[in-house]
Coordinates of C-alpha atoms in Angstrom, one line a residue:
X1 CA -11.9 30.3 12.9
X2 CA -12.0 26.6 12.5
X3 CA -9.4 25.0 15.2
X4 CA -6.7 22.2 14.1
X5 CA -9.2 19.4 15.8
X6 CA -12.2 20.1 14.1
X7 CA -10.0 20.3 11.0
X8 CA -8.8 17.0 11.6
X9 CA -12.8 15.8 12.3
X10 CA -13.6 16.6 8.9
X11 CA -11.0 14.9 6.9
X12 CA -11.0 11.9 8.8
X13 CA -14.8 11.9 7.6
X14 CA -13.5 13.2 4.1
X15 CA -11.2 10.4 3.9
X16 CA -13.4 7.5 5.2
X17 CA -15.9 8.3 3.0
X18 CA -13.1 8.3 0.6
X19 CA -11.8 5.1 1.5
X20 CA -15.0 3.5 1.4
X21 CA -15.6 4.4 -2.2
X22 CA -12.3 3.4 -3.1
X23 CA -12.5 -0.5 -1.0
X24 CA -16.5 -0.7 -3.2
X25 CA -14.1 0.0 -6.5
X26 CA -11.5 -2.0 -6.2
X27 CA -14.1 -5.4 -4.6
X28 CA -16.2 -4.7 -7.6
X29 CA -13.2 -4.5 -10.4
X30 CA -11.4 -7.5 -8.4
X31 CA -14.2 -9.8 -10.6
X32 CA -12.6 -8.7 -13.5
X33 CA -9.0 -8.5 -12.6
X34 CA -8.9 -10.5 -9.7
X35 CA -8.0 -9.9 -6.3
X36 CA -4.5 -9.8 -6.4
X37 CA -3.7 -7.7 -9.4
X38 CA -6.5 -4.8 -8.1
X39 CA -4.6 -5.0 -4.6
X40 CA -1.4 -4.8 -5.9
X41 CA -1.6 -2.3 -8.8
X42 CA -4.8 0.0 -9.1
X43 CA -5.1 0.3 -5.1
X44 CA -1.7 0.3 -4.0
X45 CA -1.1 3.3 -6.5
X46 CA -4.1 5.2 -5.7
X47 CA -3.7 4.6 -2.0
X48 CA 0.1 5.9 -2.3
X49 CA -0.7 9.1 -4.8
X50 CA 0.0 11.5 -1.6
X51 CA 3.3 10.0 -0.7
X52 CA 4.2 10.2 -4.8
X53 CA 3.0 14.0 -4.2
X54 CA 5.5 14.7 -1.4
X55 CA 8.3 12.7 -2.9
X56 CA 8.1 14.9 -5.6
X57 CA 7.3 18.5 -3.4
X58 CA 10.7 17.4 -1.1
X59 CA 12.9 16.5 -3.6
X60 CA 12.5 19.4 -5.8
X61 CA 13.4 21.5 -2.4
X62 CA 16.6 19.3 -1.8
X63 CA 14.8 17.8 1.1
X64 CA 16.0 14.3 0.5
X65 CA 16.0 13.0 3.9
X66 CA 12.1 13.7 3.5
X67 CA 11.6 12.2 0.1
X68 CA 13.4 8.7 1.1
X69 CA 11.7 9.1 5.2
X70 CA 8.4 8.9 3.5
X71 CA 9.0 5.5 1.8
X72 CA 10.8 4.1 4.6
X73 CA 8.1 5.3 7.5
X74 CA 5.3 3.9 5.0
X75 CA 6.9 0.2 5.0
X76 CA 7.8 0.3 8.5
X77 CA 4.3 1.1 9.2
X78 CA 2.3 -0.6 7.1
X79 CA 4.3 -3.8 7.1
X80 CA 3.5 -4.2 11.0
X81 CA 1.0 -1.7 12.3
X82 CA -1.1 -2.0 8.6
X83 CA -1.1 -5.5 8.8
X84 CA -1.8 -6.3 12.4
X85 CA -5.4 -4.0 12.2
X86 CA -6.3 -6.0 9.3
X87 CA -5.9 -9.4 10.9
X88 CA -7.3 -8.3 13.8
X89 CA -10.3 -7.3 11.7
X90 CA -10.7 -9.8 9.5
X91 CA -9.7 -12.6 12.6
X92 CA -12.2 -11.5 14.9
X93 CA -16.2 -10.8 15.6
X94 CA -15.2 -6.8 14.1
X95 CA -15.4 -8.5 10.5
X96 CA -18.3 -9.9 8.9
X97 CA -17.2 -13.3 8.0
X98 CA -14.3 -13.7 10.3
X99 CA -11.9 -16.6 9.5
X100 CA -9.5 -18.6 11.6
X101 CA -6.4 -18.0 9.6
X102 CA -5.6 -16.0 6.2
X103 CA -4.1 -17.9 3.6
X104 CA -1.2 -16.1 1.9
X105 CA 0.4 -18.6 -0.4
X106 CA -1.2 -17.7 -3.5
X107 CA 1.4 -14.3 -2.6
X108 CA 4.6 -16.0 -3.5
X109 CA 5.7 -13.5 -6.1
X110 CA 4.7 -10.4 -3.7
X111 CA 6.9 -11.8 -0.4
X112 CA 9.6 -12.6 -2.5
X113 CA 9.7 -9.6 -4.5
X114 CA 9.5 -7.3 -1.5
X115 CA 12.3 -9.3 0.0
X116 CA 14.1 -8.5 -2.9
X117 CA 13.1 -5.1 -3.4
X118 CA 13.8 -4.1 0.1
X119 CA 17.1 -5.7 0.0
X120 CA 18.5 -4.5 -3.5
X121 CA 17.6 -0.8 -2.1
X122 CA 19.8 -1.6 0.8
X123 CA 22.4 -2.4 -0.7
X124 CA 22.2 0.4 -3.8
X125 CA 21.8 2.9 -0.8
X126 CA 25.6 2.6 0.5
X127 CA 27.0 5.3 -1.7
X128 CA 23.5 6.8 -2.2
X129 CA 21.0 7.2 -4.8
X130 CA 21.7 8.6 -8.4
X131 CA 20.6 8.3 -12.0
X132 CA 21.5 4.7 -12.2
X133 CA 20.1 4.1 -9.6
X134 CA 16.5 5.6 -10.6
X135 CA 16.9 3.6 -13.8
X136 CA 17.2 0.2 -11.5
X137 CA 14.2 0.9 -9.5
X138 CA 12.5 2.1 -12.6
X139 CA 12.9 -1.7 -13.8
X140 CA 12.1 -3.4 -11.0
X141 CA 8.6 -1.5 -10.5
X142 CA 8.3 -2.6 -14.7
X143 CA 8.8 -5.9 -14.0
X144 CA 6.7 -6.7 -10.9
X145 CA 3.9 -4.7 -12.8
X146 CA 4.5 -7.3 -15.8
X147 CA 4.8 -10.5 -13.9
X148 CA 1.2 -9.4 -11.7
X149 CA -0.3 -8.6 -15.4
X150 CA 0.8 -12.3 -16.4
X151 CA -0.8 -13.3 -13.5
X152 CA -3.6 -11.8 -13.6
X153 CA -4.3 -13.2 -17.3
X154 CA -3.5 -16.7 -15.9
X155 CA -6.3 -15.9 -13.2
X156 CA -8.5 -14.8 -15.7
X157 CA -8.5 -18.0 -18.3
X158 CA -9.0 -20.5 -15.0
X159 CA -12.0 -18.2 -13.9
X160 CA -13.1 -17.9 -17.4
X161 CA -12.8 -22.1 -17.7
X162 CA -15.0 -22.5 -15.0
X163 CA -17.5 -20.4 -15.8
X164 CA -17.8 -22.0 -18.9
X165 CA -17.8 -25.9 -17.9
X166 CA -21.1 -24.2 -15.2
X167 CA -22.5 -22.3 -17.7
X168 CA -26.1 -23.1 -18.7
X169 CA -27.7 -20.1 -19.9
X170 CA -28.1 -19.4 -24.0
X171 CA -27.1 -16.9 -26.3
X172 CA -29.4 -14.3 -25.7
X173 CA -29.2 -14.5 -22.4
X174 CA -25.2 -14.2 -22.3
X175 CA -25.5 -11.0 -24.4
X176 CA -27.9 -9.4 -21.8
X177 CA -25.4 -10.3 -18.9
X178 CA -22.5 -8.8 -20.6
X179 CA -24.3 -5.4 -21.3
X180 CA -25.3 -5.4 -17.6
X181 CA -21.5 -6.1 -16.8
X182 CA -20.1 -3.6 -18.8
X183 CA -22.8 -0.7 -17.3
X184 CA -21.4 -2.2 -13.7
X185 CA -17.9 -1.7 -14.8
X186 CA -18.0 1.9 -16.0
X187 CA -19.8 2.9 -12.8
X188 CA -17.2 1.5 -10.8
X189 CA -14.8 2.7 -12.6
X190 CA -16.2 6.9 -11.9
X191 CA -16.7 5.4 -8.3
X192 CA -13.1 4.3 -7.7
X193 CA -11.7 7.3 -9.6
X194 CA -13.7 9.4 -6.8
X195 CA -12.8 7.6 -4.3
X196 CA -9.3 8.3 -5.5
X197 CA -9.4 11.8 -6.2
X198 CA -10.8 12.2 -2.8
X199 CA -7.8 9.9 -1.0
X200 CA -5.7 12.7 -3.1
X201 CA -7.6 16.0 -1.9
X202 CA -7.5 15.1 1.1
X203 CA -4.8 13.5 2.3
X204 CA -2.6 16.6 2.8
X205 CA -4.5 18.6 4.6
X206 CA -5.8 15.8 7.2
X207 CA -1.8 15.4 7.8
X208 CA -1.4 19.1 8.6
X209 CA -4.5 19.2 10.7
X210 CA -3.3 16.3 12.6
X211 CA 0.3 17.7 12.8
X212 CA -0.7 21.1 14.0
X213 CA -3.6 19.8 16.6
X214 CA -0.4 17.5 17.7
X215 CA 1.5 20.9 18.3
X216 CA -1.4 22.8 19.8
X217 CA -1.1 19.6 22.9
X218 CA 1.8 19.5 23.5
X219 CA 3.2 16.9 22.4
X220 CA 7.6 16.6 21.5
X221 CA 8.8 16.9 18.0
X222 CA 10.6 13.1 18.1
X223 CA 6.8 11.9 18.5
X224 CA 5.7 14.3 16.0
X225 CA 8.0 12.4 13.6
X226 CA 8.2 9.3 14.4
X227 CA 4.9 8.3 15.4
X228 CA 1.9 11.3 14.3
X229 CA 3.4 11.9 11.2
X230 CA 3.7 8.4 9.6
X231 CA 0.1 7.6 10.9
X232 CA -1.1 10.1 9.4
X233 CA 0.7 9.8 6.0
X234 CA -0.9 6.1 5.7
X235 CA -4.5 7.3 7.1
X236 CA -6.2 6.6 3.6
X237 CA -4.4 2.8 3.1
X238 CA -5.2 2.3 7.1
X239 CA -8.7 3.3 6.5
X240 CA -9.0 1.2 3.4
X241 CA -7.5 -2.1 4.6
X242 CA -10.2 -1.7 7.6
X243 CA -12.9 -1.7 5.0
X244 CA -12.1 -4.6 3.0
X245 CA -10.9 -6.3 6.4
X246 CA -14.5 -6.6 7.5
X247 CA -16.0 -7.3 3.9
X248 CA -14.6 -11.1 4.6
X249 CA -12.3 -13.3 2.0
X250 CA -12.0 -11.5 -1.5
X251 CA -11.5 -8.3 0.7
X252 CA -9.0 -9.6 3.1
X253 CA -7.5 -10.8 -0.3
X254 CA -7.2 -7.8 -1.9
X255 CA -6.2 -5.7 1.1
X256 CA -3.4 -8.2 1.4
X257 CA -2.4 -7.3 -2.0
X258 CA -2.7 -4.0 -1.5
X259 CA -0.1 -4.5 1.8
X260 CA 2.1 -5.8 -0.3
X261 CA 2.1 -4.4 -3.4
X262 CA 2.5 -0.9 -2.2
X263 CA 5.3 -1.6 -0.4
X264 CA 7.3 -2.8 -3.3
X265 CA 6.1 0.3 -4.8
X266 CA 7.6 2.3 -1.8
X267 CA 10.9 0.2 -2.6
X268 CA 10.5 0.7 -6.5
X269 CA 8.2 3.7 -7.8
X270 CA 8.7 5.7 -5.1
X271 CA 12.4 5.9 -5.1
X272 CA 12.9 6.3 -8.5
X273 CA 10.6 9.2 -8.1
X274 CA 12.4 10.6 -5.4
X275 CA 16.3 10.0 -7.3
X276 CA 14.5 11.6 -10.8
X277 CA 12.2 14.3 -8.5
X278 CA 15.9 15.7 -7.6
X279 CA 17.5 15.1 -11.3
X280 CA 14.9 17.5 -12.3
X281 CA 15.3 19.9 -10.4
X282 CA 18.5 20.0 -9.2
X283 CA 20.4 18.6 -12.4
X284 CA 21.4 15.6 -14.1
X285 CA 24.2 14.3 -11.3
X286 CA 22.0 15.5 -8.7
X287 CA 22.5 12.2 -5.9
X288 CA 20.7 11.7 -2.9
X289 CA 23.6 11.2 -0.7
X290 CA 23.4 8.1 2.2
X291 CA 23.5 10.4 5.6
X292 CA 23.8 8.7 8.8
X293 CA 20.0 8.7 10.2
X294 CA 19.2 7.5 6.4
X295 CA 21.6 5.0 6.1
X296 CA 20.3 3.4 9.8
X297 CA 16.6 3.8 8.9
X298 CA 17.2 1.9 6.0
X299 CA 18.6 -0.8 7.8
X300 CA 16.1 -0.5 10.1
X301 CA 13.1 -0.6 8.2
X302 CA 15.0 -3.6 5.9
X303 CA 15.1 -5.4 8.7
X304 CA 11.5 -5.3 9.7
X305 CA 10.5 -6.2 6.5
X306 CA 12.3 -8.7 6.4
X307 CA 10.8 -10.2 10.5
X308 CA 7.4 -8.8 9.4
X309 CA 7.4 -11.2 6.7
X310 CA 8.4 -14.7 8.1
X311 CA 4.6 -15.5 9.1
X312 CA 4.1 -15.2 5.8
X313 CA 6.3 -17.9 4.8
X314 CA 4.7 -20.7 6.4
X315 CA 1.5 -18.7 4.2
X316 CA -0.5 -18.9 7.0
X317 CA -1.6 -15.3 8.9
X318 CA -4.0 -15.6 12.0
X319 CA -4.8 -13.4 15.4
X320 CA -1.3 -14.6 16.7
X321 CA 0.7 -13.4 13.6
X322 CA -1.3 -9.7 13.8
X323 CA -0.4 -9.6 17.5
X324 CA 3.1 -10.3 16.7
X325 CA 3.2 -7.7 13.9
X326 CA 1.9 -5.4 16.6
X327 CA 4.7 -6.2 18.8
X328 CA 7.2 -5.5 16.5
X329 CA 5.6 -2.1 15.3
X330 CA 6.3 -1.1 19.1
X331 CA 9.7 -2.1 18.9
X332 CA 10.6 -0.7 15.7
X333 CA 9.2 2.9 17.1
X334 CA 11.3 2.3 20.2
X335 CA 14.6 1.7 18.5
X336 CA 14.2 4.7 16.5
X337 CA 13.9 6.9 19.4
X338 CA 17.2 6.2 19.9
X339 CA 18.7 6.5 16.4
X340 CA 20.4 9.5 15.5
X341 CA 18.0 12.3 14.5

């Protein structure tokens, strides 16, 4: 019989290989969507199918504490721990073409909406999540998808400008690109819709692996949850921000994107799955009520958001700013030891 650590082995392998397929995808589609709007959309939904999955598996149980913990662990993590490996990649000798400092100001619309997003949850979450509710979040995960589509066509005439004032080729010529462009694009297309399918397979049974081997040591059941469990619920985003970390600009670009954009998902998407998961199967009315441990995670994880985000402000990141976000990962996991569990 095949032991929880071997287990664990082989989907770390599943999943990197995973990963990697999924990073090639979304570099190779950012040419003709651009960086951002791959990051923010097609990766950060792909990379967050598993925690759509359990949303959905805990809320039609009535385990609501699990469906909103999972969005709430994911931002906490990502948004300091996620970050700081990538800029300690891409800042450093580990990528390929290491820079100095990561600019972030072409991300205006991502900080501010997660600001946003993060805080409007907050505040809905006082007297706890129902229909209305869903319907909110619903909207705002429509309308962030809308203004990164504008975007993204706004990206796409300047690109296409260019190309045209450099262009020198002639007619036939053109014609022979675009059919080699369009061959490229289907096959990354399959490629990132494998990579994806293997982020989904495998996901869930790399987290029970890990749980179980985590067991099998030893180790306490706050640790379990606070710290084993959300690492290995991000595993696949973790493993694909250290790809396109070390592919240099356009995939520090996109894994930024990918940071952020999933987060407002988490803060969006995910909650609206989460209030409808338990409409439909628990009733109309059904509410996901604000207990205590909730109600001070929330503020919790609002509030690191929130810190997590001021180097981005100045919309410069560098070494400093991922050893900061490192910093604050540790003291986020150290205040919720001592929340109520």
């Amino acid at each position: 019989m095949v032991d929880n650590f071997s287990m664990m082995i082989l989907w770390v392998l599943e999943l990197t290989g995973a990963s990697y397929l999924l990073s090639y995808g979304a570099e190779h589609l950012a040419k003709s969507f651009g960086t951002r709007f791959v990051g923010r959309t097609l990766l950060s939904v792909a990379t967050t199918l598993p925690e759509i999955a359990i949303v959905v598996y805990a809320a039609a149980g009535g385990f609501y504490g699990t469906a909103i913990g999972s969005a709430l662990g994911s931002n906490l993590l990502m948004m300091t721990l996620g970050l700081s490996i990538m800029l300690l990649i891409a800042t450093t000798r580990l990528s390929r073409h290491p820079a100095k400092e990561i600019d972030v100001k072409q991300f205006k619309l991502d900080k501010y909406l997660l600001i946003i997003s993060a805080i409007v949850s907050l505040v809905l979450f006082i007297d706890g999540f129902s229909f209305i509710d869903g319907i909110i979040f619903s909207g705002m995960f429509a309308a962030y998808l809308f203004l990164a589509y504008r975007e993204m066509l706004h990206e796409r005439a300047q690109t296409r400008r260019k190309l045209m004032t450099e262009q020198s080729s002639n007619l036939v010529e053109n014609s022979e690109v675009y059919h080699q462009t369009r061959k490229q694009f289907v096959k990354v297309i399959i490629v990132f819709a494998i990579g994806t399918a293997g982020i989904f397979i495998g996901a869930g049974p790399f987290i029970h692996a890990l749980e179980g081997y985590a067991i099998d040591a030893g180790l306490s059941v706050v640790i379990l949850a606070v710290i084993i469990s959300p690492i290995a619920g991000e595993m696949p985003e973790k493993i694909s921000l250290m790809i396109l970390a070390r592919k240099g600009a356009a995939g520090v670009s996109i894994a930024v994107a990918n940071v952020l954009g999933s987060k407002i998902l988490n803060n969006t998407l995910l909650l609206a799955v989460a209030v409808f998961g338990a409409m439909a199967y628990h009733g109309f009315f059904a509410e996901i009520g604000a207990t205590p441990m909730l109600w001070y995670q929330m503020i919790l994880v609002t509030a690191i958001t929130i810190v997590a985000l001021i180097p981005m402000l100045r919309n410069k990141l560098d070494l400093k700013s991922g050893i900061l976000l490192l910093a604050l990962y540790a003291i986020g996991i150290g205040i919720q030891f001592f929340m109520p569990q």
